[in-house]
Short mmCIF file of C-alpha atoms in Angstrom, two decimals:
data_model
loop_
_atom_site.label_atom_id
_atom_site.label_comp_id
_atom_site.label_asym_id
_atom_site.label_seq_id
_atom_site.Cartn_x
_atom_site.Cartn_y
_atom_site.Cartn_z
CA MET A 28 118.13 59.34 128.64
CA SER A 29 115.51 61.23 130.59
CA SER A 30 112.70 62.74 128.55
CA LEU A 31 113.65 66.13 129.97
CA ALA A 32 117.14 65.98 128.50
CA VAL A 33 117.74 68.68 125.95
CA ASP A 34 119.02 67.26 122.70
CA PRO A 35 119.93 70.04 120.31
CA VAL A 36 120.68 68.96 116.77
CA LEU A 37 121.99 72.41 115.88
CA GLU A 38 123.52 75.05 118.11
CA VAL A 39 124.54 78.49 116.86
CA GLU A 40 126.39 80.45 119.52
CA HIS A 41 127.20 84.16 119.21
CA VAL A 42 127.93 83.89 115.51
CA SER A 43 129.10 86.98 113.64
CA VAL A 44 130.07 87.23 109.98
CA ARG A 45 132.09 90.08 108.50
CA TYR A 46 133.31 90.58 104.97
CA GLY A 47 136.19 93.02 105.32
CA GLY A 48 134.63 95.92 107.16
CA ALA A 49 131.04 94.93 106.34
CA ARG A 50 129.13 93.33 109.21
CA VAL A 51 126.58 90.87 107.83
CA VAL A 52 125.62 88.80 110.89
CA GLU A 53 126.00 90.12 114.45
CA ASP A 54 126.01 87.90 117.51
CA VAL A 55 123.29 85.45 116.47
CA SER A 56 122.49 82.49 118.73
CA LEU A 57 119.88 79.78 118.32
CA SER A 58 119.31 76.15 119.18
CA VAL A 59 117.23 73.60 117.25
CA GLU A 60 115.87 70.71 119.33
CA ARG A 61 115.64 67.22 117.92
CA GLY A 62 112.26 66.54 116.31
CA SER A 63 111.26 70.19 116.12
CA VAL A 64 110.53 72.47 113.17
CA PHE A 65 112.49 75.71 113.53
CA ALA A 66 111.65 78.62 111.22
CA LEU A 67 114.23 81.29 110.50
CA LEU A 68 112.69 84.45 109.07
CA GLY A 69 113.91 87.78 107.86
CA ARG A 70 113.76 90.06 104.89
CA ASN A 71 116.28 89.49 102.11
CA GLY A 72 119.73 90.88 102.80
CA VAL A 73 119.69 90.47 106.58
CA GLY A 74 122.52 87.93 106.58
CA LYS A 75 120.40 84.76 106.45
CA SER A 76 122.36 83.25 103.54
CA SER A 77 125.69 83.78 105.34
CA LEU A 78 124.22 82.26 108.48
CA ILE A 79 123.04 79.18 106.59
CA ARG A 80 126.46 78.74 104.99
CA CYS A 81 128.01 78.84 108.46
CA ILE A 82 125.47 76.29 109.72
CA LEU A 83 126.29 73.93 106.85
CA GLY A 84 130.03 74.29 107.46
CA GLN A 85 130.58 75.99 104.10
CA GLN A 86 131.84 79.15 105.69
CA ARG A 87 133.74 79.87 108.88
CA PRO A 88 132.09 82.47 111.12
CA SER A 89 134.19 85.55 111.93
CA ALA A 90 133.29 84.92 115.56
CA GLY A 91 131.24 82.36 117.47
CA ASP A 92 130.57 78.64 117.03
CA VAL A 93 128.18 76.45 115.08
CA ARG A 94 127.72 72.88 116.27
CA LEU A 95 125.84 70.15 114.41
CA PHE A 96 125.18 67.06 116.53
CA GLY A 97 127.53 68.51 119.14
CA ARG A 98 130.53 69.01 116.86
CA SER A 99 131.84 72.06 115.02
CA SER A 100 130.17 72.22 111.62
CA TRP A 101 133.31 73.84 110.15
CA ASN A 102 135.77 71.26 111.48
CA SER A 103 133.63 68.17 110.91
CA ARG A 104 131.66 69.16 107.87
CA ARG A 105 131.90 65.78 106.12
CA ALA A 106 130.64 63.83 109.11
CA ALA A 107 127.85 66.34 109.72
CA MET A 108 126.68 66.43 106.10
CA ALA A 109 126.13 62.66 106.14
CA ARG A 110 123.36 63.40 108.66
CA VAL A 111 121.95 66.59 107.05
CA GLY A 112 119.74 66.99 103.99
CA VAL A 113 119.68 70.34 102.22
CA VAL A 114 117.17 71.82 99.79
CA PRO A 115 118.99 74.93 98.53
CA GLU A 116 117.33 78.16 97.46
CA GLU A 117 118.51 77.65 93.88
CA PRO A 118 118.21 74.04 92.64
CA ASP A 119 121.81 73.23 91.78
CA ALA A 120 121.69 69.77 90.19
CA PRO A 121 123.54 69.34 86.86
CA PRO A 122 120.92 70.34 84.22
CA GLU A 123 121.77 67.56 81.76
CA MET A 124 121.25 64.73 84.26
CA ASN A 125 117.85 63.14 84.81
CA ALA A 126 116.48 62.06 88.19
CA ARG A 127 117.53 58.42 87.71
CA GLU A 128 121.12 59.49 87.05
CA LEU A 129 121.10 61.92 89.98
CA VAL A 130 119.88 59.17 92.30
CA ALA A 131 122.71 56.90 91.15
CA LEU A 132 125.28 59.70 91.48
CA LEU A 133 124.30 60.59 95.04
CA GLY A 134 124.01 56.92 95.96
CA ASP A 135 127.76 56.67 95.45
CA LEU A 136 128.37 59.55 97.87
CA TYR A 137 126.33 58.35 100.82
CA ALA A 138 126.96 55.22 102.87
CA ARG A 139 123.27 55.12 103.75
CA TRP A 140 121.16 55.72 100.62
CA ASP A 141 117.65 54.63 99.72
CA GLY A 142 117.47 55.17 95.97
CA ALA A 143 114.17 53.29 95.62
CA ASP A 144 112.56 55.62 98.16
CA VAL A 145 113.87 58.69 96.32
CA LEU A 146 112.51 57.43 92.99
CA ALA A 147 109.16 56.63 94.64
CA ARG A 148 108.96 60.21 95.95
CA ILE A 149 109.84 61.59 92.53
CA GLU A 150 107.19 59.43 90.88
CA ARG A 151 104.64 60.52 93.51
CA ALA A 152 105.38 64.12 92.55
CA GLY A 153 104.47 63.24 88.97
CA VAL A 154 107.99 63.88 87.67
CA SER A 155 109.48 61.68 84.96
CA ALA A 156 112.82 60.27 86.14
CA ARG A 157 114.03 60.30 82.51
CA VAL A 158 113.70 64.03 81.79
CA PRO A 159 116.91 66.07 82.24
CA PHE A 160 116.82 68.21 85.42
CA GLY A 161 117.31 71.41 83.41
CA LYS A 162 114.07 70.77 81.48
CA LEU A 163 111.87 70.40 84.59
CA SER A 164 109.50 73.10 85.86
CA LYS A 165 110.35 75.01 89.03
CA GLY A 166 107.91 72.91 91.06
CA GLN A 167 109.28 69.65 89.64
CA LYS A 168 112.84 70.73 90.43
CA GLY A 169 111.80 71.46 94.00
CA ALA A 170 110.20 68.02 94.33
CA VAL A 171 113.34 66.32 92.98
CA MET A 172 115.63 68.34 95.26
CA LEU A 173 113.53 67.44 98.30
CA ALA A 174 113.46 63.74 97.35
CA LEU A 175 117.26 63.76 96.90
CA ALA A 176 117.74 65.60 100.20
CA LEU A 177 115.78 62.87 102.01
CA GLY A 178 117.57 59.97 100.25
CA HIS A 179 120.12 59.35 102.99
CA ARG A 180 117.45 59.65 105.70
CA PRO A 181 118.92 62.78 107.27
CA GLU A 182 118.34 63.64 110.92
CA LEU A 183 118.23 67.34 110.04
CA LEU A 184 116.56 68.76 106.94
CA VAL A 185 117.57 72.31 105.99
CA LEU A 186 115.09 73.99 103.65
CA ASP A 187 116.25 77.30 102.22
CA ASP A 188 113.16 78.97 100.79
CA PRO A 189 111.95 75.73 99.18
CA THR A 190 108.64 77.19 98.01
CA LEU A 191 110.06 80.34 96.39
CA GLY A 192 108.39 80.77 93.03
CA LEU A 193 106.15 77.71 93.37
CA ASP A 194 102.43 77.80 92.62
CA ALA A 195 99.89 76.70 95.25
CA VAL A 196 99.64 73.13 93.94
CA ALA A 197 103.41 72.56 93.86
CA ARG A 198 103.74 74.15 97.30
CA LYS A 199 101.07 71.87 98.75
CA ALA A 200 102.78 68.81 97.24
CA LEU A 201 106.13 69.83 98.72
CA TYR A 202 104.64 70.38 102.18
CA ASP A 203 102.81 67.04 101.88
CA GLU A 204 106.15 65.25 101.46
CA ILE A 205 107.71 67.16 104.36
CA ILE A 206 104.72 66.45 106.62
CA GLY A 207 104.89 62.76 105.70
CA ASP A 208 108.56 62.67 106.65
CA LEU A 209 107.87 64.47 109.94
CA ALA A 210 105.21 61.86 110.73
CA ASP A 211 107.26 58.84 109.65
CA ARG A 212 110.70 59.72 110.96
CA GLY A 213 110.37 62.75 113.23
CA THR A 214 112.96 64.58 111.16
CA THR A 215 114.28 67.83 112.61
CA VAL A 216 113.69 70.74 110.22
CA LEU A 217 115.32 74.14 109.83
CA LEU A 218 113.04 76.09 107.53
CA CYS A 219 114.13 79.42 106.09
CA SER A 220 111.25 80.81 104.12
CA HIS A 221 109.20 83.78 103.05
CA ASP A 222 106.12 81.57 102.99
CA LEU A 223 104.69 82.65 106.32
CA ASP A 224 101.49 80.69 105.74
CA GLY A 225 103.51 77.46 105.49
CA ILE A 226 105.57 78.38 108.54
CA GLU A 227 102.45 79.10 110.54
CA ARG A 228 101.26 75.55 109.77
CA LEU A 229 104.50 73.73 110.54
CA ALA A 230 106.83 75.63 112.85
CA ASP A 231 107.26 74.93 116.55
CA ARG A 232 109.63 77.82 116.99
CA VAL A 233 110.20 81.05 115.08
CA ALA A 234 113.27 83.28 114.96
CA ILE A 235 113.30 86.61 113.18
CA VAL A 236 116.54 88.23 112.04
CA LYS A 237 116.40 91.97 111.51
CA GLU A 238 119.32 94.13 110.46
CA ARG A 239 121.94 91.43 111.10
CA ARG A 240 120.71 90.64 114.62
CA MET A 241 118.24 88.25 116.18
CA LEU A 242 115.07 90.21 116.86
CA LEU A 243 113.17 87.38 118.56
CA ASN A 244 113.36 83.61 118.99
CA GLU A 245 110.47 81.82 120.68
CA PRO A 246 107.70 79.22 120.30
CA LEU A 247 105.23 80.22 117.58
CA GLU A 248 102.32 79.70 119.95
CA GLU A 249 103.75 82.15 122.50
CA LEU A 250 104.56 84.69 119.81
CA LYS A 251 101.00 84.64 118.51
CA ALA A 252 99.58 84.77 122.03
CA ARG A 253 101.48 87.90 123.04
CA PHE A 254 100.96 90.14 120.00
CA ARG A 255 97.69 92.01 119.54
CA ARG A 256 96.63 95.14 117.73
CA LEU A 257 94.61 97.50 119.90
CA ARG A 258 92.41 100.16 118.37
CA VAL A 259 91.32 102.90 120.73
CA THR A 260 88.61 105.38 119.72
CA GLY A 261 86.67 108.12 121.45
CA THR A 262 87.66 111.31 123.19
CA GLY A 263 90.87 110.90 125.12
CA ALA A 264 92.16 108.19 122.78
CA SER A 265 95.39 110.03 122.10
CA GLY A 266 96.17 110.50 125.80
CA VAL A 267 95.49 106.90 126.86
CA ASP A 268 97.77 105.37 129.48
CA TRP A 269 98.94 102.07 127.95
CA THR A 270 100.25 100.59 131.22
CA PRO A 271 100.86 97.63 131.66
CA PHE A 272 101.25 97.09 127.92
CA GLU A 273 104.54 97.11 126.08
CA ILE A 274 103.93 99.02 122.85
CA SER A 275 105.93 97.95 119.77
CA ALA A 276 104.44 100.49 117.39
CA SER A 277 101.80 103.19 117.52
CA ASP A 278 99.91 105.13 114.85
CA THR A 279 97.56 108.05 115.25
CA ARG A 280 94.62 107.92 112.81
CA GLU A 281 91.65 110.19 112.16
CA TRP A 282 89.47 107.90 114.26
CA GLY A 283 91.86 107.33 117.15
CA VAL A 284 95.03 105.40 117.94
CA GLU A 285 96.20 102.00 116.75
CA THR A 286 99.01 100.23 118.61
CA LEU A 287 100.89 96.98 118.44
CA VAL A 288 101.07 95.35 121.87
CA ALA A 289 103.93 92.90 122.45
CA ASN A 290 102.91 91.49 125.83
CA PHE A 291 99.17 90.95 125.59
CA SER A 292 97.34 88.75 128.09
CA ASP A 293 93.77 88.73 129.38
CA GLU A 294 94.94 89.80 132.85
CA ARG A 295 96.92 92.75 131.48
CA PHE A 296 93.95 93.72 129.35
CA GLU A 297 91.74 93.88 132.44
CA THR A 298 94.28 96.09 134.22
CA PHE A 299 94.46 98.36 131.17
CA ARG A 300 90.66 98.47 130.83
CA ALA A 301 90.24 99.50 134.46
CA ARG A 302 92.49 102.53 133.84
CA ALA A 303 91.20 103.42 130.39
CA ALA A 304 87.49 103.00 131.00
CA ALA A 305 86.42 106.07 129.01
CA VAL A 306 87.59 104.93 125.58
CA ASP A 307 86.38 102.23 123.20
CA VAL A 308 88.92 99.47 122.64
CA GLU A 309 88.98 96.88 119.90
CA VAL A 310 91.38 93.94 120.27
CA VAL A 311 92.53 92.35 117.01
CA SER A 312 94.54 89.12 116.90
CA LEU A 313 97.27 88.81 114.29
CA SER A 314 98.52 86.13 111.93
CA LEU A 315 102.24 85.40 111.81
CA GLU A 316 102.47 87.37 108.58
CA GLU A 317 100.82 90.40 110.19
CA ILE A 318 103.19 90.18 113.17
CA PHE A 319 106.17 89.84 110.84
CA VAL A 320 105.14 92.83 108.73
CA ALA A 321 104.49 94.91 111.84
CA LEU A 322 107.96 94.13 113.21
CA VAL A 323 110.17 94.22 110.12
CA GLY A 324 108.18 96.11 107.50
CA ARG A 325 106.35 95.18 104.38
CA LYS A 326 109.12 95.11 101.79
CA GLU A 327 109.98 91.74 100.24
CA VAL A 328 107.55 89.81 102.37
CA SER A 329 105.40 88.34 99.65
CA SER A 330 106.98 85.72 97.48
CA MET B 11 88.86 60.06 104.17
CA SER B 12 87.89 63.62 104.92
CA SER B 13 87.91 64.61 108.56
CA GLY B 14 84.98 66.98 108.18
CA PHE B 15 86.53 70.04 109.74
CA ARG B 16 88.98 72.77 108.85
CA VAL B 17 91.62 74.66 110.75
CA ASP B 18 92.72 78.24 110.23
CA PRO B 19 96.45 78.49 110.98
CA LYS B 20 96.23 82.31 110.95
CA ASP B 21 93.79 82.30 113.86
CA ALA B 22 95.03 83.24 117.34
CA VAL B 23 93.63 79.92 118.63
CA PRO B 24 96.48 77.34 118.41
CA ILE B 25 96.05 74.72 115.70
CA TRP B 26 96.11 71.81 118.17
CA ARG B 27 93.25 73.49 120.05
CA GLN B 28 91.26 73.94 116.83
CA ILE B 29 91.72 70.22 116.05
CA GLU B 30 90.76 69.26 119.59
CA LEU B 31 87.58 71.35 119.43
CA GLY B 32 86.82 70.14 115.90
CA VAL B 33 86.89 66.49 116.93
CA LYS B 34 84.88 67.20 120.09
CA ARG B 35 82.25 68.96 118.03
CA LEU B 36 82.01 66.04 115.58
CA VAL B 37 81.67 63.61 118.49
CA ALA B 38 79.08 65.78 120.26
CA SER B 39 77.00 66.10 117.10
CA GLY B 40 77.15 62.37 116.48
CA ALA B 41 78.98 62.77 113.18
CA LEU B 42 81.75 60.70 114.76
CA ALA B 43 80.06 57.79 116.53
CA PRO B 44 81.60 55.78 119.40
CA GLY B 45 83.98 53.12 118.10
CA VAL B 46 84.60 54.89 114.80
CA ALA B 47 88.24 55.34 113.79
CA VAL B 48 89.51 58.90 113.58
CA PRO B 49 92.06 59.68 110.82
CA SER B 50 95.66 58.73 111.56
CA MET B 51 97.92 61.58 112.67
CA ARG B 52 99.81 61.34 109.39
CA ASP B 53 96.63 61.47 107.26
CA LEU B 54 95.06 64.31 109.21
CA ALA B 55 98.32 66.30 109.24
CA GLN B 56 98.58 65.97 105.45
CA GLU B 57 94.91 66.73 104.91
CA LEU B 58 95.06 69.89 107.04
CA GLY B 59 98.61 70.75 105.92
CA VAL B 60 99.93 70.99 109.48
CA ASN B 61 102.73 69.52 111.59
CA PRO B 62 101.94 65.91 112.65
CA MET B 63 103.12 66.74 116.18
CA THR B 64 100.34 69.32 116.37
CA VAL B 65 97.80 66.60 115.56
CA ALA B 66 99.52 64.30 118.09
CA LYS B 67 99.10 66.95 120.78
CA ALA B 68 95.40 67.33 120.00
CA TYR B 69 94.85 63.54 120.01
CA GLN B 70 96.76 63.23 123.29
CA ARG B 71 94.49 65.79 124.92
CA LEU B 72 91.41 64.09 123.47
CA ALA B 73 92.64 60.78 124.86
CA ASP B 74 93.29 62.36 128.28
CA ALA B 75 89.75 63.72 128.23
CA GLY B 76 88.38 60.27 127.35
CA VAL B 77 86.97 61.42 124.01
CA VAL B 78 89.14 59.05 121.97
CA GLU B 79 91.20 55.98 122.79
CA THR B 80 94.32 54.71 121.12
CA ARG B 81 94.64 50.98 120.54
CA ARG B 82 98.21 49.95 119.98
CA GLY B 83 98.84 49.02 116.39
CA GLU B 84 95.25 49.68 115.40
CA GLY B 85 94.81 53.43 115.54
CA THR B 86 92.71 55.97 117.36
CA PHE B 87 88.97 55.51 117.91
CA VAL B 88 86.11 57.51 119.36
CA ALA B 89 85.72 56.23 122.91
CA ALA B 90 82.59 54.26 123.77
CA ARG B 91 81.82 56.49 126.72
CA SER B 92 82.37 59.70 124.87
CA ALA B 93 78.79 59.97 123.64
CA ALA B 94 77.73 60.87 127.19
CA ARG B 95 80.69 63.20 127.61
CA GLY B 96 79.83 64.71 124.26
CA ARG B 97 76.32 65.42 125.45
CA SER B 98 77.42 67.14 128.65
CA GLU B 99 79.89 69.18 126.64
CA ARG B 100 77.14 70.06 124.20
CA ASN B 101 74.87 71.14 127.03
CA ARG B 102 77.60 73.34 128.44
CA ASP B 103 78.29 74.91 125.04
CA LEU B 104 74.61 75.54 124.53
CA LYS B 105 74.27 77.18 127.95
CA GLN B 106 77.27 79.40 127.23
CA GLN B 107 75.83 80.55 123.91
CA ALA B 108 72.47 81.19 125.55
CA ASP B 109 74.12 83.30 128.26
CA ARG B 110 75.92 85.28 125.60
CA PHE B 111 72.71 85.90 123.64
CA ALA B 112 70.74 86.84 126.75
CA SER B 113 73.34 89.38 127.85
CA ALA B 114 73.55 90.82 124.32
CA ALA B 115 69.77 91.21 124.30
CA ALA B 116 69.83 92.84 127.73
CA THR B 117 72.56 95.26 126.58
CA LEU B 118 70.36 96.24 123.64
CA GLY B 119 67.46 96.81 126.00
CA VAL B 120 65.41 93.97 124.51
CA ALA B 121 62.91 92.28 126.84
CA GLU B 122 62.78 88.49 127.25
CA PRO B 123 59.68 87.73 125.14
CA GLU B 124 61.05 89.65 122.18
CA ALA B 125 64.46 87.99 122.52
CA VAL B 126 62.97 84.50 122.76
CA GLY B 127 60.79 85.36 119.76
CA GLU B 128 63.93 86.17 117.81
CA VAL B 129 65.39 82.74 118.68
CA ARG B 130 62.21 81.07 117.40
CA ALA B 131 62.37 83.17 114.24
CA ALA B 132 65.99 82.11 113.78
CA PHE B 133 65.00 78.44 114.07
CA SER B 134 62.25 78.81 111.48
CA ARG B 135 64.72 80.53 109.16
CA LEU B 136 66.78 77.35 109.51
CA GLY B 137 63.69 75.53 108.28
CA ARG B 138 63.27 73.42 111.41
CA GLY B 139 61.16 75.45 113.79
CA THR B 140 60.57 73.78 117.14
CA GLY B 141 57.36 74.05 119.09
CA GLY B 142 59.16 75.99 121.78
CA LYS B 143 59.63 73.12 124.22
CA GLU B 144 60.67 74.36 127.64
#
């Protein structure tokens, strides 16, 4: 196979989900390349959970197709799940079983299962394999769920808000394991998270869902390169000609005007500067979290 | 082993670029001597908390630039020739910073002797004043 060949592990094509008359997901498309880390972002209640259920073949889309490894995830769910590891938003292991028992239970379900590796991961996380799952802390549960999800050496790892409610130490430990797996096996990852700091460290590509629809879907590096905040002060600030900039948002303050530019580049800035020579301009670069908040609002971002 | 530099994922500069510059700086300063092993991609990715492919991209660019060399099965090492490259890079960086300072001084209307005096004062604040070698 040529190195230029595109090898998508997951393809979502024009997927819509409706519950009765309620539209939850509208015409969402995305493609996750083998070996990449794809981050799916959005505020709660934008249809992400329904989309993930469709991806995992647990729910049939009202319209559109989802393909895992080239085959419909709905029609060939069993075959696909043998190649996918999932860390769900809510740890759902039976609370009375300990890690050793869970490893044995799942070992019976998978043809390819490395129980020793799972137990080694659990031990590395400092979790006793003899304590019932229900008695573990949130961080310990997360570590066990991740270890179990990696036990059959999946090609695709789906992480649904794995760090929700974890403290900094537990979060770091979880990312450490994921990074190790990326390095050792080149696992493909679909990461749905509110932890924008973690996404900024790991993601190759970022998609943002807003109000049921895909707002953007592009490489993280390009996203961060094209968004800037521009602060214009001085007389004439309010009447500035923003050409050739595409303005995503604009606020008038006591001191001048602050805008969010969606197509920043040095060349465009020079063109703008030549036209708007009379005002003072400050260019501020933005973190992923700042871009996200600017595009979808502040509510429910921190968690 | 600690790599001796940090990255800021929130920065507009891509992480691979920060790693690339970080290693170059350590080589230029002599903190990473020729022949010394740099951390494995896996170790550095875990230490910095970033995607291993990001580290791989930085190491690839460093290898292309001749700063490091990868020996199959052994790891990645600071290239023998990179000390010289490091010096020329250092000289270029220094010149750039000097240009920046000179133009800032000119903008403020500060004449050369006063500006140079400020540089000397800055060095003595660092506790290692030079004799002002030209």
